[in-house]
Tab-separated table of C-alpha atoms and ligand atoms in Angstrom:
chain	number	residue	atom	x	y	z
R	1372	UNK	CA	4.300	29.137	22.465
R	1373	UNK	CA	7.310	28.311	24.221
R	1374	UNK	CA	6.023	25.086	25.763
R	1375	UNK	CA	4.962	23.705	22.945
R	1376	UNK	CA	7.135	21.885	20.465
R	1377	UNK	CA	5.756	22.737	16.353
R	1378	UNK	CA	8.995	21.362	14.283
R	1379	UNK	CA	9.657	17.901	13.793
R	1380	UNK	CA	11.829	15.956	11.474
R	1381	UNK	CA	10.341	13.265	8.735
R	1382	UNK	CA	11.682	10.370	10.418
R	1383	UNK	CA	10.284	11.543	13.903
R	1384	UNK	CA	6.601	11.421	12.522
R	1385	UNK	CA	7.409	8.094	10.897
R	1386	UNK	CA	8.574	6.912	14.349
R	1387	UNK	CA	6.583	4.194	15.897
R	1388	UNK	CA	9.296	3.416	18.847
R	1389	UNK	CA	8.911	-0.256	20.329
R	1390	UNK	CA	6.165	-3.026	20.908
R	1391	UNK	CA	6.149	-5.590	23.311
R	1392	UNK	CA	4.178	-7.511	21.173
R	1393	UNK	CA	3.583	-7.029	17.246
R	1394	UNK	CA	-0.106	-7.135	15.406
R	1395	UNK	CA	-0.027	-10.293	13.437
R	1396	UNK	CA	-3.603	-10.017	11.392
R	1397	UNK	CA	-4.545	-13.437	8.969
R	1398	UNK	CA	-1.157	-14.891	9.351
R	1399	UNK	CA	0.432	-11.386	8.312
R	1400	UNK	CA	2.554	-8.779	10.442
R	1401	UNK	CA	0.601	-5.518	10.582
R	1402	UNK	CA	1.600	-2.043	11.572
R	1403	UNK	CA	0.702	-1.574	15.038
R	1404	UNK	CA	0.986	-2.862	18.005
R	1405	UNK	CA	0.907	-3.821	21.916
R	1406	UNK	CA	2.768	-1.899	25.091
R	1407	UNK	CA	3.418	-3.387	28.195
R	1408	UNK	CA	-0.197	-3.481	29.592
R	1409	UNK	CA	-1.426	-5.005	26.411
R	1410	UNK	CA	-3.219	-2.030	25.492
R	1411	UNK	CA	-3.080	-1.352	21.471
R	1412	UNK	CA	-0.660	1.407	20.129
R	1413	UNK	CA	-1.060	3.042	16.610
R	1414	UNK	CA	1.585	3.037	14.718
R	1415	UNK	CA	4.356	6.343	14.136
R	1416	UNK	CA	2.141	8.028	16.732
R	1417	UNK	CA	5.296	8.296	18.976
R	1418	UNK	CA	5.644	11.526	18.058
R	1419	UNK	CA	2.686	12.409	15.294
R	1420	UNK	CA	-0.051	12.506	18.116
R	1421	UNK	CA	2.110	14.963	19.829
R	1422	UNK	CA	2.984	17.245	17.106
R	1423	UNK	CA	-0.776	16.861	16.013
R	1424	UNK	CA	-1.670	18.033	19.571
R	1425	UNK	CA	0.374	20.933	19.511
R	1426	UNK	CA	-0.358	22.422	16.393
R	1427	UNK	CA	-4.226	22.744	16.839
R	1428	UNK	CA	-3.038	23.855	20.250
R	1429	UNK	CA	-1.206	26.357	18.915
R	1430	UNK	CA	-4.147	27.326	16.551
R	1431	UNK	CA	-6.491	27.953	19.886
R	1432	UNK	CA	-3.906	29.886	21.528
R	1433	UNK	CA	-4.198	32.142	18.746
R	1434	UNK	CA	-7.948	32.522	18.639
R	1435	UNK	CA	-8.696	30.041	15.450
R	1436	UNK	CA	-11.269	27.403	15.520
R	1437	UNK	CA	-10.627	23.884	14.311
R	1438	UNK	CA	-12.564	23.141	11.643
R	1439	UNK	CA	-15.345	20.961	12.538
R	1440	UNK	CA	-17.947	19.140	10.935
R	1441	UNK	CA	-21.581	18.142	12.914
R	1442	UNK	CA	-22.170	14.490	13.228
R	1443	UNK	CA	-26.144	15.091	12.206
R	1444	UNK	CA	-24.693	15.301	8.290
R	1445	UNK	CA	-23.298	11.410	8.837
R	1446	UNK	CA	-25.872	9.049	6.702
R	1447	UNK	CA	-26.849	5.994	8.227
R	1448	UNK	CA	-24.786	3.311	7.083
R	1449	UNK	CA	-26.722	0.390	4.216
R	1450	UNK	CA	-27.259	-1.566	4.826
R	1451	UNK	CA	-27.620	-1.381	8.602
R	1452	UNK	CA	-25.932	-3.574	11.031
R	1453	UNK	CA	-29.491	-5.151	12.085
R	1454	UNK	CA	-30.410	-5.085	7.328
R	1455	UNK	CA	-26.337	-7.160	7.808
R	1456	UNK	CA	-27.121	-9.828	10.443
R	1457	UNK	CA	-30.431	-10.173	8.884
R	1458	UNK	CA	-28.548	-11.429	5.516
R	1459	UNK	CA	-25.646	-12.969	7.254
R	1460	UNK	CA	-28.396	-14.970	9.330
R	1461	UNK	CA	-30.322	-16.335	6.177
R	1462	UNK	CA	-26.873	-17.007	4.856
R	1463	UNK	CA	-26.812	-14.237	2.169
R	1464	UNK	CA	-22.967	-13.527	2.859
R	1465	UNK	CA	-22.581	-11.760	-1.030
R	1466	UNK	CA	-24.058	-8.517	-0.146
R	1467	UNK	CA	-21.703	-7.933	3.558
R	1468	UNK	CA	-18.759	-9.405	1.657
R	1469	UNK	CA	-18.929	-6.819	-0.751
R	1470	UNK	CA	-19.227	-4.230	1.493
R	1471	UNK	CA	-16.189	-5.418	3.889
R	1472	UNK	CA	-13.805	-6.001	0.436
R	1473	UNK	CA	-15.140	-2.382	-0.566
R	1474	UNK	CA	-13.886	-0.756	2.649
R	1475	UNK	CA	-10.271	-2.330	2.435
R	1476	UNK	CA	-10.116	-1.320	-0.897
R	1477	UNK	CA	-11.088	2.605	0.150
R	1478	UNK	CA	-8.450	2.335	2.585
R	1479	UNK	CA	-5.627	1.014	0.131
R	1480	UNK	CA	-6.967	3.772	-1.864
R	1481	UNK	CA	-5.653	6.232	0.986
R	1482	UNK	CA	-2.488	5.717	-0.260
R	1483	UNK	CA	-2.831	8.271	-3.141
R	1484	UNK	CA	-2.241	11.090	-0.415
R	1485	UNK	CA	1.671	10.804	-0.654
R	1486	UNK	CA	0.973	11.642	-4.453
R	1487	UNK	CA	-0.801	14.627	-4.359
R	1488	UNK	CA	1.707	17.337	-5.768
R	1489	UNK	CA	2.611	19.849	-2.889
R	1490	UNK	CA	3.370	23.759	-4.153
R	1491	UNK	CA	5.296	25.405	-2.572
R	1492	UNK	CA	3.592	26.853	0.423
R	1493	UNK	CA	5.237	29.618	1.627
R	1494	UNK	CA	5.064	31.409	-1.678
R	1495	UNK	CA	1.429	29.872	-2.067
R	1496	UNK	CA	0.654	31.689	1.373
R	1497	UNK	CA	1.020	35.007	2.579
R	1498	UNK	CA	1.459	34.744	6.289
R	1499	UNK	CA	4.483	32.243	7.742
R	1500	UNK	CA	3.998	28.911	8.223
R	1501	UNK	CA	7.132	27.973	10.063
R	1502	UNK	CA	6.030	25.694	12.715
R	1503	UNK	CA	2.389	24.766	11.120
R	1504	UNK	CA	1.354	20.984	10.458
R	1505	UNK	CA	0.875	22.709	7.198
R	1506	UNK	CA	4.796	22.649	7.097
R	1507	UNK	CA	4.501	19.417	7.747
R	1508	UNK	CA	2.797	17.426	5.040
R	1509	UNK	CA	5.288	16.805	2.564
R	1510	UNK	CA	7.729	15.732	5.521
R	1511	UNK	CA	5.944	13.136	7.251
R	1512	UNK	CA	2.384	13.529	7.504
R	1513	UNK	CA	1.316	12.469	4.139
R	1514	UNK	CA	3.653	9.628	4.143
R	1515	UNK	CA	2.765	8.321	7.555
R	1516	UNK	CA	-0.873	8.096	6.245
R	1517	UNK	CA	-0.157	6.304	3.330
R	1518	UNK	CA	1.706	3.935	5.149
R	1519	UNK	CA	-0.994	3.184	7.815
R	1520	UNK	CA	-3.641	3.295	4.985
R	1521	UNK	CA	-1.967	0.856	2.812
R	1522	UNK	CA	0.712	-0.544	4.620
R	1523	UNK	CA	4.737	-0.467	4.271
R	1524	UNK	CA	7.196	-2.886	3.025
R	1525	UNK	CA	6.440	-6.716	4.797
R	1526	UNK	CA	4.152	-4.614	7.498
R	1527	UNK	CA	-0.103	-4.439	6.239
R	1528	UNK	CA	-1.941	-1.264	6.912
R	1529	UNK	CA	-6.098	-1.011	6.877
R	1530	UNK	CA	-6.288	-2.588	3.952
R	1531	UNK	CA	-4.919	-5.778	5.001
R	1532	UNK	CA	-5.974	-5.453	7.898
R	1533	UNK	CA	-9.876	-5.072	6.868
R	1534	UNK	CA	-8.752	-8.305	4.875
R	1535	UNK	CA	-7.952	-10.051	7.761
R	1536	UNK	CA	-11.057	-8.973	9.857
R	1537	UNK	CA	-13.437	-10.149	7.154
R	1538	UNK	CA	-11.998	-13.103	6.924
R	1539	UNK	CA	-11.333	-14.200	10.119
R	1540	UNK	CA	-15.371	-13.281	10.971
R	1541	UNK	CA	-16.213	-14.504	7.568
R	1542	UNK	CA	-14.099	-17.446	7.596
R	1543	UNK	CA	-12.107	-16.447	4.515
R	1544	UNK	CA	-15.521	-16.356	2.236
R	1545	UNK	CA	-14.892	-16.249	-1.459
R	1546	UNK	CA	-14.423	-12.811	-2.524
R	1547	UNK	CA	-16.570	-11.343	-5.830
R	1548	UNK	CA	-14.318	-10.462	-8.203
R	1549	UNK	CA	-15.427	-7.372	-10.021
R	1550	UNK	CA	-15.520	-5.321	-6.904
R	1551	UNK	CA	-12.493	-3.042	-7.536
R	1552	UNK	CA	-14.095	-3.128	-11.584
R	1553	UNK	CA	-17.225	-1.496	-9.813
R	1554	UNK	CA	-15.355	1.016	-7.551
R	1555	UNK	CA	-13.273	2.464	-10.678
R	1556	UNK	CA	-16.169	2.721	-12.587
R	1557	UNK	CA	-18.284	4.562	-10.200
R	1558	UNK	CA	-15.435	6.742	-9.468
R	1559	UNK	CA	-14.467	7.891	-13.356
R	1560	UNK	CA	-18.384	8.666	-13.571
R	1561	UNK	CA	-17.847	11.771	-11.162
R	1562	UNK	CA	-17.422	14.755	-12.139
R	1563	UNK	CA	-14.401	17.223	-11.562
R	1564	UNK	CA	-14.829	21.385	-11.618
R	1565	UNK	CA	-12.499	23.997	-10.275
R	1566	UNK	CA	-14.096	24.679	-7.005
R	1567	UNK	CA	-11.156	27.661	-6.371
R	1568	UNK	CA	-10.105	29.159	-10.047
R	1569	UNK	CA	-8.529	32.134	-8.278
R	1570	UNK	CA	-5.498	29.903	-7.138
R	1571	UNK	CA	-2.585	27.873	-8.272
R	1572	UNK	CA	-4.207	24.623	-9.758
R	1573	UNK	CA	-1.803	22.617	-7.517
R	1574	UNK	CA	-2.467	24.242	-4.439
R	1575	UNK	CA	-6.037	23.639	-5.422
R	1576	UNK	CA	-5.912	20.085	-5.875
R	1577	UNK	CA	-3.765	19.688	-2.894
R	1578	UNK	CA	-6.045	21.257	-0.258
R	1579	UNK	CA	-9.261	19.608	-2.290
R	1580	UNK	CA	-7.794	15.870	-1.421
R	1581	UNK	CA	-7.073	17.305	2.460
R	1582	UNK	CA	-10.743	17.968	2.442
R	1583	UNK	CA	-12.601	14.715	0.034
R	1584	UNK	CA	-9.917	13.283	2.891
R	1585	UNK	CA	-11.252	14.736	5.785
R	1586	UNK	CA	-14.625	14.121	4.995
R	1587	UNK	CA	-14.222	10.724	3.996
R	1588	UNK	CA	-12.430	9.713	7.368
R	1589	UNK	CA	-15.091	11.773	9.588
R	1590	UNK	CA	-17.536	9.930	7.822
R	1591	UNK	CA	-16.110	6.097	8.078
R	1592	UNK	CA	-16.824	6.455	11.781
R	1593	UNK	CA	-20.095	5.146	10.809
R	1594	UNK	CA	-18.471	2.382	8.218
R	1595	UNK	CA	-16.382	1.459	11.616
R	1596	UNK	CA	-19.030	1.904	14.753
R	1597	UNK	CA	-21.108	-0.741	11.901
R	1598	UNK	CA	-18.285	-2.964	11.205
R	1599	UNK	CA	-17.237	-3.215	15.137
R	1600	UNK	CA	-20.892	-4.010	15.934
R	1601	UNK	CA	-21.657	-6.545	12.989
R	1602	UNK	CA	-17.832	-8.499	13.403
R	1603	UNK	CA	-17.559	-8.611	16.923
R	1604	UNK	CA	-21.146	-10.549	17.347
R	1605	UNK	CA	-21.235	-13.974	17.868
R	1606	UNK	CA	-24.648	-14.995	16.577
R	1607	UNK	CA	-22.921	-14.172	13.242
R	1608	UNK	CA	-19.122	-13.290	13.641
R	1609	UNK	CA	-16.688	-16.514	13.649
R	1610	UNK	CA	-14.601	-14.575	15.758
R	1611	UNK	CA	-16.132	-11.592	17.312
R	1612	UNK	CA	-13.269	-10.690	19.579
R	1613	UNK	CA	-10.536	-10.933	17.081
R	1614	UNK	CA	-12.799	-9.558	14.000
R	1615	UNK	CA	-14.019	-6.481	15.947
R	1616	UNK	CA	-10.722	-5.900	17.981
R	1617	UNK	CA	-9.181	-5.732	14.334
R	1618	UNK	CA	-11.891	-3.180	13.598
R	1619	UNK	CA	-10.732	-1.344	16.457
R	1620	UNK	CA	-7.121	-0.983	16.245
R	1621	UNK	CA	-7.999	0.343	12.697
R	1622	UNK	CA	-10.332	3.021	14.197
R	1623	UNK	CA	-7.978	4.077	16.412
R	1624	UNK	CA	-5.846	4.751	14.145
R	1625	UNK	CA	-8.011	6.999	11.978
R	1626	UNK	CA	-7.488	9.486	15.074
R	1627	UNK	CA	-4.614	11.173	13.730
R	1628	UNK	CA	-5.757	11.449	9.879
R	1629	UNK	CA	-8.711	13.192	11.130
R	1630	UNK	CA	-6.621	15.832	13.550
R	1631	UNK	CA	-3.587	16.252	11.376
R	1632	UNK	CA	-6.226	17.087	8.367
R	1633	UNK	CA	-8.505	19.427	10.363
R	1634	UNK	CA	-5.459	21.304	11.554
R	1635	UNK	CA	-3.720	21.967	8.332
R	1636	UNK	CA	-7.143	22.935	7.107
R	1637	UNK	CA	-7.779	25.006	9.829
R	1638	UNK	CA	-4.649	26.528	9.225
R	1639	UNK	CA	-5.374	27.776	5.512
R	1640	UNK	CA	-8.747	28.932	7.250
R	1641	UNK	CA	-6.987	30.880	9.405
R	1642	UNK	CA	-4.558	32.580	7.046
R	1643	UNK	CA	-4.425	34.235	3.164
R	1644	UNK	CA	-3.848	32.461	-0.429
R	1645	UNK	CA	-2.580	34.223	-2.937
R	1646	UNK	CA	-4.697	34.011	-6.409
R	1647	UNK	CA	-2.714	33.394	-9.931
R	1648	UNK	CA	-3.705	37.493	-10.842
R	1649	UNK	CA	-1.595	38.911	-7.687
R	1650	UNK	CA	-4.126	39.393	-5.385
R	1651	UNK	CA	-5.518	36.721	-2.693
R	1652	UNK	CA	-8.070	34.713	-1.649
R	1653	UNK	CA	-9.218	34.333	2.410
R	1654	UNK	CA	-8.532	31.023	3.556
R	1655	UNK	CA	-11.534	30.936	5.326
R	1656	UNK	CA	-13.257	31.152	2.164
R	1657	UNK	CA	-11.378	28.637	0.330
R	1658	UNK	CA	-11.632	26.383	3.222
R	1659	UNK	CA	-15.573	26.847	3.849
R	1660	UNK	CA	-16.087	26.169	-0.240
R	1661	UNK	CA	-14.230	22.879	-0.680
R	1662	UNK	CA	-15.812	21.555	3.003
R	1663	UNK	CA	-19.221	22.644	1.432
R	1664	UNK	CA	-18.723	21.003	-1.630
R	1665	UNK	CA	-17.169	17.582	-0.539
R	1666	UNK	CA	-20.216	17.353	2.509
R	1667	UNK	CA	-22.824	18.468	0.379
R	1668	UNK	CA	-21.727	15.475	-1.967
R	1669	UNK	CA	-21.475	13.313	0.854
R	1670	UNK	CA	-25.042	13.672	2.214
R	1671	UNK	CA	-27.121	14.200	-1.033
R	1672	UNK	CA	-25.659	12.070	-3.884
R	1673	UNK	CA	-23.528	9.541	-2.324
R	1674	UNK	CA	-26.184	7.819	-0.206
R	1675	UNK	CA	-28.478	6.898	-2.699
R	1676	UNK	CA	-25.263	5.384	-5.077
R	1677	UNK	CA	-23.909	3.168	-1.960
R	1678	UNK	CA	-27.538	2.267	-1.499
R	1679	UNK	CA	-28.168	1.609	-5.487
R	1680	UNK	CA	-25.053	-0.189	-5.447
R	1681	UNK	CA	-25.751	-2.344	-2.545
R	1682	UNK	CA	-29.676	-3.205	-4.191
R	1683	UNK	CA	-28.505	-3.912	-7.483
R	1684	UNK	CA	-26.814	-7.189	-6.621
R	1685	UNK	CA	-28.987	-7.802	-3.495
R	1686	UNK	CA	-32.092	-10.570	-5.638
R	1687	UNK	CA	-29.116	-12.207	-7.147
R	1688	UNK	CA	-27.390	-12.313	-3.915
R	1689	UNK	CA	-30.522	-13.707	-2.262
R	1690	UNK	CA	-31.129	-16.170	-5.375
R	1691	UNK	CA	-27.980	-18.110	-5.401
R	1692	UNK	CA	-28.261	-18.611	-1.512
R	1693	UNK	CA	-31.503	-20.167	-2.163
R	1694	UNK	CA	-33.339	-17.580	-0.140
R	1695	UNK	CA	-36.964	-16.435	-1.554
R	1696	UNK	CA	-37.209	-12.662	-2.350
R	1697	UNK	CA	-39.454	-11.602	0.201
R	1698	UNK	CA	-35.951	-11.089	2.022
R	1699	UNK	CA	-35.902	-7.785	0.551
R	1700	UNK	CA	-39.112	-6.784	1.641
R	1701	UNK	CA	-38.187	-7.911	5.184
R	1702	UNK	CA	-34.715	-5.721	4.599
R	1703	UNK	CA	-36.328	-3.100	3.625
R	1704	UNK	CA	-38.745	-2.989	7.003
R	1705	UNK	CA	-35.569	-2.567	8.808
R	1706	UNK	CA	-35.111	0.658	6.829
R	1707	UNK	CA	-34.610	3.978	8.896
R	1708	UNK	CA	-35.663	6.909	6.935
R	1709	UNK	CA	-32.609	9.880	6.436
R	1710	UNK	CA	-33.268	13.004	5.820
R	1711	UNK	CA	-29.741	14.930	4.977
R	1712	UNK	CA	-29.270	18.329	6.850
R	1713	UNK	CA	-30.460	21.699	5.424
R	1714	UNK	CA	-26.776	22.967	5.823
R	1715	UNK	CA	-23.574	21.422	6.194
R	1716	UNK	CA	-21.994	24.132	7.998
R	1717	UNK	CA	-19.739	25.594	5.476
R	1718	UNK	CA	-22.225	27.474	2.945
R	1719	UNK	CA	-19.938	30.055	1.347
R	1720	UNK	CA	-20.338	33.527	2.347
R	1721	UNK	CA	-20.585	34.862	-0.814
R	1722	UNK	CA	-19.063	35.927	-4.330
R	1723	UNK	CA	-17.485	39.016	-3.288
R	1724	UNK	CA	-14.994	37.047	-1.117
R	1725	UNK	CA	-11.781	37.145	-3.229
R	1726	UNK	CA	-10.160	40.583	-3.468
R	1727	UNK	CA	-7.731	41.975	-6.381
G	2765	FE2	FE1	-7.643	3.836	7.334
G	2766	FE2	FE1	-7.493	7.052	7.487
């Protein structure tokens, strides 16, 4: 392991070095920005996507897989980008408003990650962890998300800068204003068990958020390939190059959130927890049980809500644009049937897995 660097300080993996030019998004300096060639640069990935790099390196080296989750379980997004620019075309903007103010809200929500109590690890572990990005969260990794989630002092993060790509394609629509209302009450409807009772509670709830995390970013590659299609064309986007560039720089910078999180969790997979009555708990298992139970979520319930939530405003929507309601029925022949995956990868092996 010589070659490859595994310890870094907090202020390294906040590091975003220097721009040539800075991301100004809707009038308002954003994180991020441009080198030399023009090309976009994430920001504190000066040394993050390094670090990132080398600890799933260091992972393969030793014979551990990265956690990985198939792109089959990802639901089609609703309403589609063809169901969007049908709307946007009949100039029912409500409905993709909605869903562009729900996404920078999500984001903003990212935020809570710096938060989540952290145990201490090493006694929460058996095996070392010197050198892990596991040994890394609490000094830099959750922070630097945060920050690019929800942005940092006078600089936005996704959520402004979902803001400003909504509004620049958009030109600045009027926003509804029970959205976040809607969000917080769908969220205090669902439900919260102990998926891992053997274990410290915090550790628990720690490595539960790395996963709902996890899954939540692998899955907003669909929210993104929809938004980049839908804001960067011009038969409906003010400004598609602006709009779906903004798209992209946030995309890009989803890249480390996914790799930091499937390390760490690949690290727990790949090592022993101990359990509250002495004894421990494979990581593997723990691991494979909170994966199974955030996808399974995911694919079964969580379409049907997004797509309940969408339909429940969509006649009103329709109405005040002065649209008739066979809209819907045209909408709803643009519908592609989804059937969610058997498995999601991670079924549990069985009860017997934690030892005494
Ligand atoms: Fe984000
Ligand atoms: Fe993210």
């Amino acid at each position: 392991m010589t070659d490859l660097r595994l310890d870094y300080g907090e202020a390294e993996l906040l590091e975003s070095g220097r721009y040539e030019e800075k991301l100004v998004a809707g009038g308002m300096r954003c994180h991020g920005g441009f080198d030399e060639s023009g090309e976009y640069r994430s920001p504190r990935t000066i040394h993050r996507a390094p670090a990132i790099a080398a600890w799933q390196e260091r992972l393969r080296r030793d014979g551990h897989e990265l956690v990985r989750v198939d792109r089959a379980l990802l639901p089609p997004q609703y309403p589609s980008v063809e169901q969007s620019k049908l709307l946007l075309l009949e100039g029912v903007q409500e409905p993709i408003v909605r869903a562009l103010t729900i996404i920078s809200i999500v984001e903003g929500f990212g935020a809570i990650i710096r938060d989540v109590p952290v145990p201490k690890l090493d006694e929460c572990v058996v095996e070392s962890i010197a050198g892990t990005a596991l040994a890394h969260l609490e000094r830099g990794l959750f922070e630097a998300h945060a920050r690019d989630e929800a942005g940092h002092r006078d600089e936005g993060g996704h959520k402004q800068m979902w803001e400003a790509a909504r509004d620049l394609a958009l030109e600045t629509p009027k926003v509804p204003n029970d959205v976040l209302m809607r969000i917080m009450g769908r969220r205090a409807q669902r439900e919260r068990r102990r998926l891992l009772p053997e274990i410290d509670a915090d550790l628990e709830r720690m490595l539960n958020t790395m996963a709902t995390v996890l899954v939540v970013e692998i899955f907003a590659t669909g929210t993104f390939e929809w938004g980049v299609k839908l804001l960067s064309d011009p038969e409906v986007s003010a400004e598609p190059q602006r709009a779906g560039d903004m798209v992209r720089f946030i995309r890009a910078d989803e890249t480390p959130h996914v790799e930091y999180l499937r390390a760490a969790l690949s690290e727990v997979a790949a090592r022993t927890l101990r359990t509250v009555d002495g004894g421990t708990l494979s990581g593997h298992e723990a691991v494979d049980r909170l994966m199974h139970a955030n996808l399974k979520g995911m694919i079964t319930t969580r379409p049907a809500e997004n797509r309940g939530d969408v339909r429940e405003g969509l006649a009103a929507s329709i109405e005040r644009a002065g649209r008739s309601a066979d809209l819907i029925e045209r909408l709803d022949a643009l519908e592609v049937a989804w059937t969610p995956p058997a498995t999601t990868g991670f079924e549990p092996e069985g009860e017997n897995a934690a030892s005494a």
